[in-house]
PDB file of C-alpha atoms in Angstrom:
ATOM      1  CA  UNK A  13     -22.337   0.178  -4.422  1.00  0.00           C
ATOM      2  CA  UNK A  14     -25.431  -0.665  -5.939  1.00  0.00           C
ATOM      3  CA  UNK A  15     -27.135  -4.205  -5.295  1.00  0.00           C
ATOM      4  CA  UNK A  16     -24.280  -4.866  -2.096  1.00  0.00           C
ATOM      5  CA  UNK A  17     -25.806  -4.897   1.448  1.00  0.00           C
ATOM      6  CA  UNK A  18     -23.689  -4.992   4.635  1.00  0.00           C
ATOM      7  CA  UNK A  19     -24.638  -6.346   7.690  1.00  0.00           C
ATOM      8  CA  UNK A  20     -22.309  -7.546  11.165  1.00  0.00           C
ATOM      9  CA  UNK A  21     -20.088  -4.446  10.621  1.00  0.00           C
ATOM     10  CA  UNK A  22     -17.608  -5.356  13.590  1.00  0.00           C
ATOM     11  CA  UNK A  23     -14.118  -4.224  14.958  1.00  0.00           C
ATOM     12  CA  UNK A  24     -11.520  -5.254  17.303  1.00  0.00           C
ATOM     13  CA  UNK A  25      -7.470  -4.755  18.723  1.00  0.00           C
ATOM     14  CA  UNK A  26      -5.355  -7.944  18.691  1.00  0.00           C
ATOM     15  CA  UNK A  27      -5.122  -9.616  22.262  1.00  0.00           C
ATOM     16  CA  UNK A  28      -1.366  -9.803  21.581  1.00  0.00           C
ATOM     17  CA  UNK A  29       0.206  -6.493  20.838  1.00  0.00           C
ATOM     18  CA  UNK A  30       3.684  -5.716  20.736  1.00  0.00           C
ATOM     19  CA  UNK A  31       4.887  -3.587  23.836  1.00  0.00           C
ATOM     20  CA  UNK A  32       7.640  -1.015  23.688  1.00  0.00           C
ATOM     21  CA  UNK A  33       9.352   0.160  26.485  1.00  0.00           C
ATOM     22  CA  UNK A  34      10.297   3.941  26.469  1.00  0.00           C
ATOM     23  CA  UNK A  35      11.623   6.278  29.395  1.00  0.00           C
ATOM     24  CA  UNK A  36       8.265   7.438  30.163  1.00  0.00           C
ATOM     25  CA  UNK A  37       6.978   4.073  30.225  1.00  0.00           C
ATOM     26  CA  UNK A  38       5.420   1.227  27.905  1.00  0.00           C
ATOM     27  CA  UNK A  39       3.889   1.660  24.928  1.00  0.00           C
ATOM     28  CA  UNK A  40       1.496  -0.879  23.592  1.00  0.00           C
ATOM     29  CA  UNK A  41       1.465  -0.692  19.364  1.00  0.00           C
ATOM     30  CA  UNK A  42      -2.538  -1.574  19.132  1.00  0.00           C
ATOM     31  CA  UNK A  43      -3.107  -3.413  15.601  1.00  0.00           C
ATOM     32  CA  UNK A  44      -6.320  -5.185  14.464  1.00  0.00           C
ATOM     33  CA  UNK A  45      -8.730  -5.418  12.440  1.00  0.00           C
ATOM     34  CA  UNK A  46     -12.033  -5.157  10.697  1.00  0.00           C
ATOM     35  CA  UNK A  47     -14.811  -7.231   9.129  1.00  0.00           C
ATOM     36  CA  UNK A  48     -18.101  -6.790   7.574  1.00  0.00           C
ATOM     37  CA  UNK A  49     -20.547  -9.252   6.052  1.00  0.00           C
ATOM     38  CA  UNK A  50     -21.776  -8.295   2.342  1.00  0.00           C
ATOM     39  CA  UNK A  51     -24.748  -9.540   0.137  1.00  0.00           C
ATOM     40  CA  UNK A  52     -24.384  -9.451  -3.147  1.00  0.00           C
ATOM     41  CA  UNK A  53     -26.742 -11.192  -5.831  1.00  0.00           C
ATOM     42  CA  UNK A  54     -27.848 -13.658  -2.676  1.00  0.00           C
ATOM     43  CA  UNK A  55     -24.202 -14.459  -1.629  1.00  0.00           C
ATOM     44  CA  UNK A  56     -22.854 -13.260   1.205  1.00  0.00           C
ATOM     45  CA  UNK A  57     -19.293 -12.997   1.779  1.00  0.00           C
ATOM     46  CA  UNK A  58     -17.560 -12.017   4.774  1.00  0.00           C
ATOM     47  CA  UNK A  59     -14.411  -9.194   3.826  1.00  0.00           C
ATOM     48  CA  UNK A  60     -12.101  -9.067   6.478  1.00  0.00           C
ATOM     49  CA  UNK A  61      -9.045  -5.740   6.852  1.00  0.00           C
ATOM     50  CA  UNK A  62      -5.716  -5.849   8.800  1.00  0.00           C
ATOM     51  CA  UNK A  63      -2.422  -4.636   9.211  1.00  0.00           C
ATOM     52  CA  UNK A  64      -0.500  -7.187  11.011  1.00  0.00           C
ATOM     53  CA  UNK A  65       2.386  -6.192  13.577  1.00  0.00           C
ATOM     54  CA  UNK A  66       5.750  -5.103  11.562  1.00  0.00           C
ATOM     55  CA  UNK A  67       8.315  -5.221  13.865  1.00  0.00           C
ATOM     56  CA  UNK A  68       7.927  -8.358  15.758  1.00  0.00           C
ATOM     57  CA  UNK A  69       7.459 -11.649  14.065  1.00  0.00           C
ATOM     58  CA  UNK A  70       6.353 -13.385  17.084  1.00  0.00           C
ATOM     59  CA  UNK A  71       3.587 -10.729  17.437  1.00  0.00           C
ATOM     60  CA  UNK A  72       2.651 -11.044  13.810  1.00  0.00           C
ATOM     61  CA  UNK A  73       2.119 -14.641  13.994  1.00  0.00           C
ATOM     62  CA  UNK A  74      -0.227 -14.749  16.864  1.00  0.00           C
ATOM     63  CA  UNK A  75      -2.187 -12.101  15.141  1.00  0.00           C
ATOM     64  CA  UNK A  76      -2.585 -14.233  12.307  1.00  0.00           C
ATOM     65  CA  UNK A  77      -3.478 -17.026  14.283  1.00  0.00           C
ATOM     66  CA  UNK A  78      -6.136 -14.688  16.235  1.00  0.00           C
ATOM     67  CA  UNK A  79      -8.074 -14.218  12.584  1.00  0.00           C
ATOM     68  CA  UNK A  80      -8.880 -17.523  12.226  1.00  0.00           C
ATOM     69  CA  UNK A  81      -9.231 -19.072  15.905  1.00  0.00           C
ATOM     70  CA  UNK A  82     -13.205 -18.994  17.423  1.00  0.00           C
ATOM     71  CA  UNK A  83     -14.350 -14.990  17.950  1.00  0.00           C
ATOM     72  CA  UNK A  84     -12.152 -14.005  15.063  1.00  0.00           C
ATOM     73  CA  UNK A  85     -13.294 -12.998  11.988  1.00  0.00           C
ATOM     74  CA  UNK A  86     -12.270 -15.129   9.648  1.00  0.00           C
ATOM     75  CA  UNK A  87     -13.782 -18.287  12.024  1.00  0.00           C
ATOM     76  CA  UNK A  88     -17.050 -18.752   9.953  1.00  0.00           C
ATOM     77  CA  UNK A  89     -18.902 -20.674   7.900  1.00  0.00           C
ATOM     78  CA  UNK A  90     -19.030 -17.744   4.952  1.00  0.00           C
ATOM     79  CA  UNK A  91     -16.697 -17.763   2.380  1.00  0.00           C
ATOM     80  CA  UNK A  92     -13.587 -14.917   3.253  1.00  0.00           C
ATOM     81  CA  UNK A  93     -11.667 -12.606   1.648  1.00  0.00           C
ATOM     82  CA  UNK A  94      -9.047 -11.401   3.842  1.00  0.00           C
ATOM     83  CA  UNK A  95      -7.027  -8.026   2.739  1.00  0.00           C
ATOM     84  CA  UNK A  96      -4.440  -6.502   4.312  1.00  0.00           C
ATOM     85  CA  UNK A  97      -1.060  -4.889   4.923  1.00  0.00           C
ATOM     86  CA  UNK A  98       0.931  -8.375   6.342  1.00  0.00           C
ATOM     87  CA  UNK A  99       4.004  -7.107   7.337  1.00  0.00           C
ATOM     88  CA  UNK A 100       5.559  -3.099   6.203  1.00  0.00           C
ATOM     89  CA  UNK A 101       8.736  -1.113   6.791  1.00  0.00           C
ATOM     90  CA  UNK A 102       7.609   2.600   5.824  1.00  0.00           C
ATOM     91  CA  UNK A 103       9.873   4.679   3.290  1.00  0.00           C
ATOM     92  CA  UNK A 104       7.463   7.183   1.801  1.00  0.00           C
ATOM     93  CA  UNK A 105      10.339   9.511   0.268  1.00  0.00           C
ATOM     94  CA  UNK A 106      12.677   6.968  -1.555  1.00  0.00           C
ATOM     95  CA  UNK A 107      12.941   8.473  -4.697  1.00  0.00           C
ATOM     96  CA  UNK A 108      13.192   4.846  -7.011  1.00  0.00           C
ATOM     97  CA  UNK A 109      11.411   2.594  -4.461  1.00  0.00           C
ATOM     98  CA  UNK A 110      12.264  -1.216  -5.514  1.00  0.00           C
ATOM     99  CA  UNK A 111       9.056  -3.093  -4.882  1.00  0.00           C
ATOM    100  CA  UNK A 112      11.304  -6.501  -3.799  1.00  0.00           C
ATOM    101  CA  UNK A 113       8.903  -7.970  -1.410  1.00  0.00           C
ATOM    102  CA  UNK A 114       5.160  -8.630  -1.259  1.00  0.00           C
ATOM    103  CA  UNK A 115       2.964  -7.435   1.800  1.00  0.00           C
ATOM    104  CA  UNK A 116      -0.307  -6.850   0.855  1.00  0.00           C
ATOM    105  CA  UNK A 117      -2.252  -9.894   0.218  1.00  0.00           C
ATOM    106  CA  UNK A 118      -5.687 -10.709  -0.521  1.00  0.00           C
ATOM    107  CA  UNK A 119      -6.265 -14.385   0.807  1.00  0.00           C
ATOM    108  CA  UNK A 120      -9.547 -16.295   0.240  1.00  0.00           C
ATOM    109  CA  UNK A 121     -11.029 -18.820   1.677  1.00  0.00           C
ATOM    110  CA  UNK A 122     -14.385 -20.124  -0.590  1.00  0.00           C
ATOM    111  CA  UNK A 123     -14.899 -21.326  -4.052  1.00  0.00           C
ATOM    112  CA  UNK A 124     -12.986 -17.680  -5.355  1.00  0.00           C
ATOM    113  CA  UNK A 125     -11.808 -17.465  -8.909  1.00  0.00           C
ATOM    114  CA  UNK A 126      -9.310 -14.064  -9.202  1.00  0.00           C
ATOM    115  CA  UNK A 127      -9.863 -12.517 -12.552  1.00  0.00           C
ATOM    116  CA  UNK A 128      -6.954 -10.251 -12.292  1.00  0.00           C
ATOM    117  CA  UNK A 129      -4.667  -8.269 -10.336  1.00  0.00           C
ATOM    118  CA  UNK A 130      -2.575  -5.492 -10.416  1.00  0.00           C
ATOM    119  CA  UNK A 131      -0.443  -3.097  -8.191  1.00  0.00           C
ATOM    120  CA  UNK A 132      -1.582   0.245  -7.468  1.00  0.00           C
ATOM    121  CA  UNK A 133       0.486   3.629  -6.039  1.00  0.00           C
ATOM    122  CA  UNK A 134       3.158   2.716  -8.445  1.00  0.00           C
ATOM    123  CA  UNK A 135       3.438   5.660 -10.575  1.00  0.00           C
ATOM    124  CA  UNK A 136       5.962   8.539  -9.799  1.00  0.00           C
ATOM    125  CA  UNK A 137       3.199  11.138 -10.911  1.00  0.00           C
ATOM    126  CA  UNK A 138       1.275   9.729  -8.015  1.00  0.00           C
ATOM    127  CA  UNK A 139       3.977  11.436  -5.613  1.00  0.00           C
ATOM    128  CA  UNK A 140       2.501  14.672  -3.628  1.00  0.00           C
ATOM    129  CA  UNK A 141       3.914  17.877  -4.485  1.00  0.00           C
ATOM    130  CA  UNK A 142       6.742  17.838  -1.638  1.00  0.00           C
ATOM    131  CA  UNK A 143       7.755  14.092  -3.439  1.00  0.00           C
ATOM    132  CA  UNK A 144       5.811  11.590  -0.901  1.00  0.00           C
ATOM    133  CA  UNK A 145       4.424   8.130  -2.555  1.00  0.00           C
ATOM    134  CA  UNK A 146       0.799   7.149  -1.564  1.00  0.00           C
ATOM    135  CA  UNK A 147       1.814   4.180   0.422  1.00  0.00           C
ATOM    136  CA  UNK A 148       5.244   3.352   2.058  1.00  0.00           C
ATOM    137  CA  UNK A 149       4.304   0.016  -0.741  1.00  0.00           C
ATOM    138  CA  UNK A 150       2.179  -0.833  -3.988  1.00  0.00           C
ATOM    139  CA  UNK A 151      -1.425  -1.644  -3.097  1.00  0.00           C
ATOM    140  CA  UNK A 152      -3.081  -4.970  -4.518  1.00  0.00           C
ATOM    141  CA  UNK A 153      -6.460  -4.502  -6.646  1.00  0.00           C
ATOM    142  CA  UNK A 154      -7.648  -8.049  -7.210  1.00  0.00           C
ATOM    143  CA  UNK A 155     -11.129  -9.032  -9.121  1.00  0.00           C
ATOM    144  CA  UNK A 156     -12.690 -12.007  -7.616  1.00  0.00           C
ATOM    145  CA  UNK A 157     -15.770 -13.918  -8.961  1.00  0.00           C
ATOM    146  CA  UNK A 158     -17.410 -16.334  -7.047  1.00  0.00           C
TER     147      UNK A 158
END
């Protein structure tokens, strides 16, 4: 958008990743995540993107703990906004999906103030033709002023 400038785009997989074993040998799930560093009107905020493991607890909760620890993203002196995709079981063809539990977040960490939120992906006219939803769950759209 206008007036925003990135900087310290950066990338990384999780150090602990779950590990499946399969008859033709292990397979590691790779999750992590992705940060960048944006200016706007002379504050600079550091956004910060993940999908945390689904399957495995333990795994999730290290991953969570990576974010924050020294050489993680969210280990600065910035103020954060952390979005992502916590914890998911995919059903992209239930025809009346019941939206019971909440796994997208976005987390802050700063002197935030959210103006409003509200679900997106919701709508059955969103569907594709052949009856898939948008997301196997409702995205979050939040407004945040600083």
């Amino acid at each position: 958008r206008d007036g925003v400038v990135t900087a310290n785009a950066q990338r990384r997989s999780f150090a602990v990743n779950l590990v499946v074993p399969t008859a033709a040998g292990p397979i590691t799930i790779l999750r992590g995540w992705g940060s960048v560093d944006a200016t706007v009107q002379k504050q600079t905020i550091r956004f910060v993107t993940t999908h945390l493991e689904a399957y495995s607890p333990p795994h999730r909760f290290f991953q969570a703990l990576e974010l924050g620890l020294s050489g993680g993203p969210a280990f600065t002196t910035l103020p954060v906004v952390l979005v992502g995709d916590l914890n998911s079981g995919p059903d992209l063809r239930d025809p009346e999906p019941v939206l019971s539990e909440r796994i997208d977040h976005v987390l802050t960490r700063g002197a935030f103030a959210a103006l409003r939120a509200r679900l997106v992906g919701i709508d059955p006219d969103a569907r594709t033709p052949s009856g898939l939803w948008p997301s196997d769950h409702a995205g979050v759209v939040t407004t945040l002023a600083l």
